[in-house]
Short mmCIF file of C-alpha atoms in Angstrom, two decimals:
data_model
loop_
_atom_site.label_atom_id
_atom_site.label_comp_id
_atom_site.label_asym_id
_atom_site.label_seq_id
_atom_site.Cartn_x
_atom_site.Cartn_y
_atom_site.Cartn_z
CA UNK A 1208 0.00 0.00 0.00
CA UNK A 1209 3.17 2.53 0.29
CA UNK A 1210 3.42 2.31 -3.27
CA UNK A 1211 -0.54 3.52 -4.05
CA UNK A 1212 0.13 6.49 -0.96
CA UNK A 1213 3.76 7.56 -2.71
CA UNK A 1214 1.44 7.57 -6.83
CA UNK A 1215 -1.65 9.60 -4.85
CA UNK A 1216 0.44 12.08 -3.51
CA UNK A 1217 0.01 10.92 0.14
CA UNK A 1218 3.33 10.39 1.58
CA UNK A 1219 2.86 11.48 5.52
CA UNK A 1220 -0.56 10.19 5.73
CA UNK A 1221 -1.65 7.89 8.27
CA UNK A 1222 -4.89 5.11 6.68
CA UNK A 1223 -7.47 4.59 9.55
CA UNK A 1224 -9.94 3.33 7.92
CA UNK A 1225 -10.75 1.81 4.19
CA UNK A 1226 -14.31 0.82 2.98
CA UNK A 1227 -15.59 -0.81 -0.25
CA UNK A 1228 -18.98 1.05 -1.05
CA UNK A 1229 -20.76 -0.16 -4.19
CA UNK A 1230 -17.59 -1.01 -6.06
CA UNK A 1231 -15.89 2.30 -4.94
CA UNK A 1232 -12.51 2.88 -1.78
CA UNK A 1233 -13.49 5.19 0.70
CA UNK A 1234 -10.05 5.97 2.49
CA UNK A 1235 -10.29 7.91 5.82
CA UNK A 1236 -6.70 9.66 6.20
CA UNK A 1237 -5.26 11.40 9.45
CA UNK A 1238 -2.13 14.13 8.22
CA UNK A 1239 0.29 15.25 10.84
CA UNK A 1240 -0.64 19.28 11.78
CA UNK A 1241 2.03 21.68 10.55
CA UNK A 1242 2.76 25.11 11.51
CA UNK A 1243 1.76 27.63 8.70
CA UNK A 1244 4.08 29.50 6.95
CA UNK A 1245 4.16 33.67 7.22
CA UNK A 1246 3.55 34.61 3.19
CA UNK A 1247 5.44 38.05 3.56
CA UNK A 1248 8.56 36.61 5.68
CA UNK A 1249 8.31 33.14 5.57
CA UNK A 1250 8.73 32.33 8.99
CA UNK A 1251 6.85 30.04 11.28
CA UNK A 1252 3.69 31.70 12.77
CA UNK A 1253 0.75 30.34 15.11
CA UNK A 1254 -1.15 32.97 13.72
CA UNK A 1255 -3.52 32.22 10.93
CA UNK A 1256 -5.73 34.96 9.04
CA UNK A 1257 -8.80 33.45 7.10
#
């Protein structure tokens, strides 16, 4: 399963859960919080403007 995660773009992603649902995957995915980046000095922030 590494291999699908590493083609879909989902490296750092923890699987918790996978259903089958009429033929279709349903994959529930946890990723890891990171700190956002400051656009104007590209620092680390805990601030977050919406």
């Amino acid at each position: 399963m590494k291999s699908i995660m590493t083609i879909l773009g989902l490296k750092d992603v923890l699987v918790t859960k996978v259903e089958e649902i009429e033929g279709k995957y349903a994959l529930f995915i946890e990723m890891p919080k990171r700190s956002p980046i400051c656009p104007a000095c590209q620092s680390i922030t805990s601030k977050v403007h919406d």
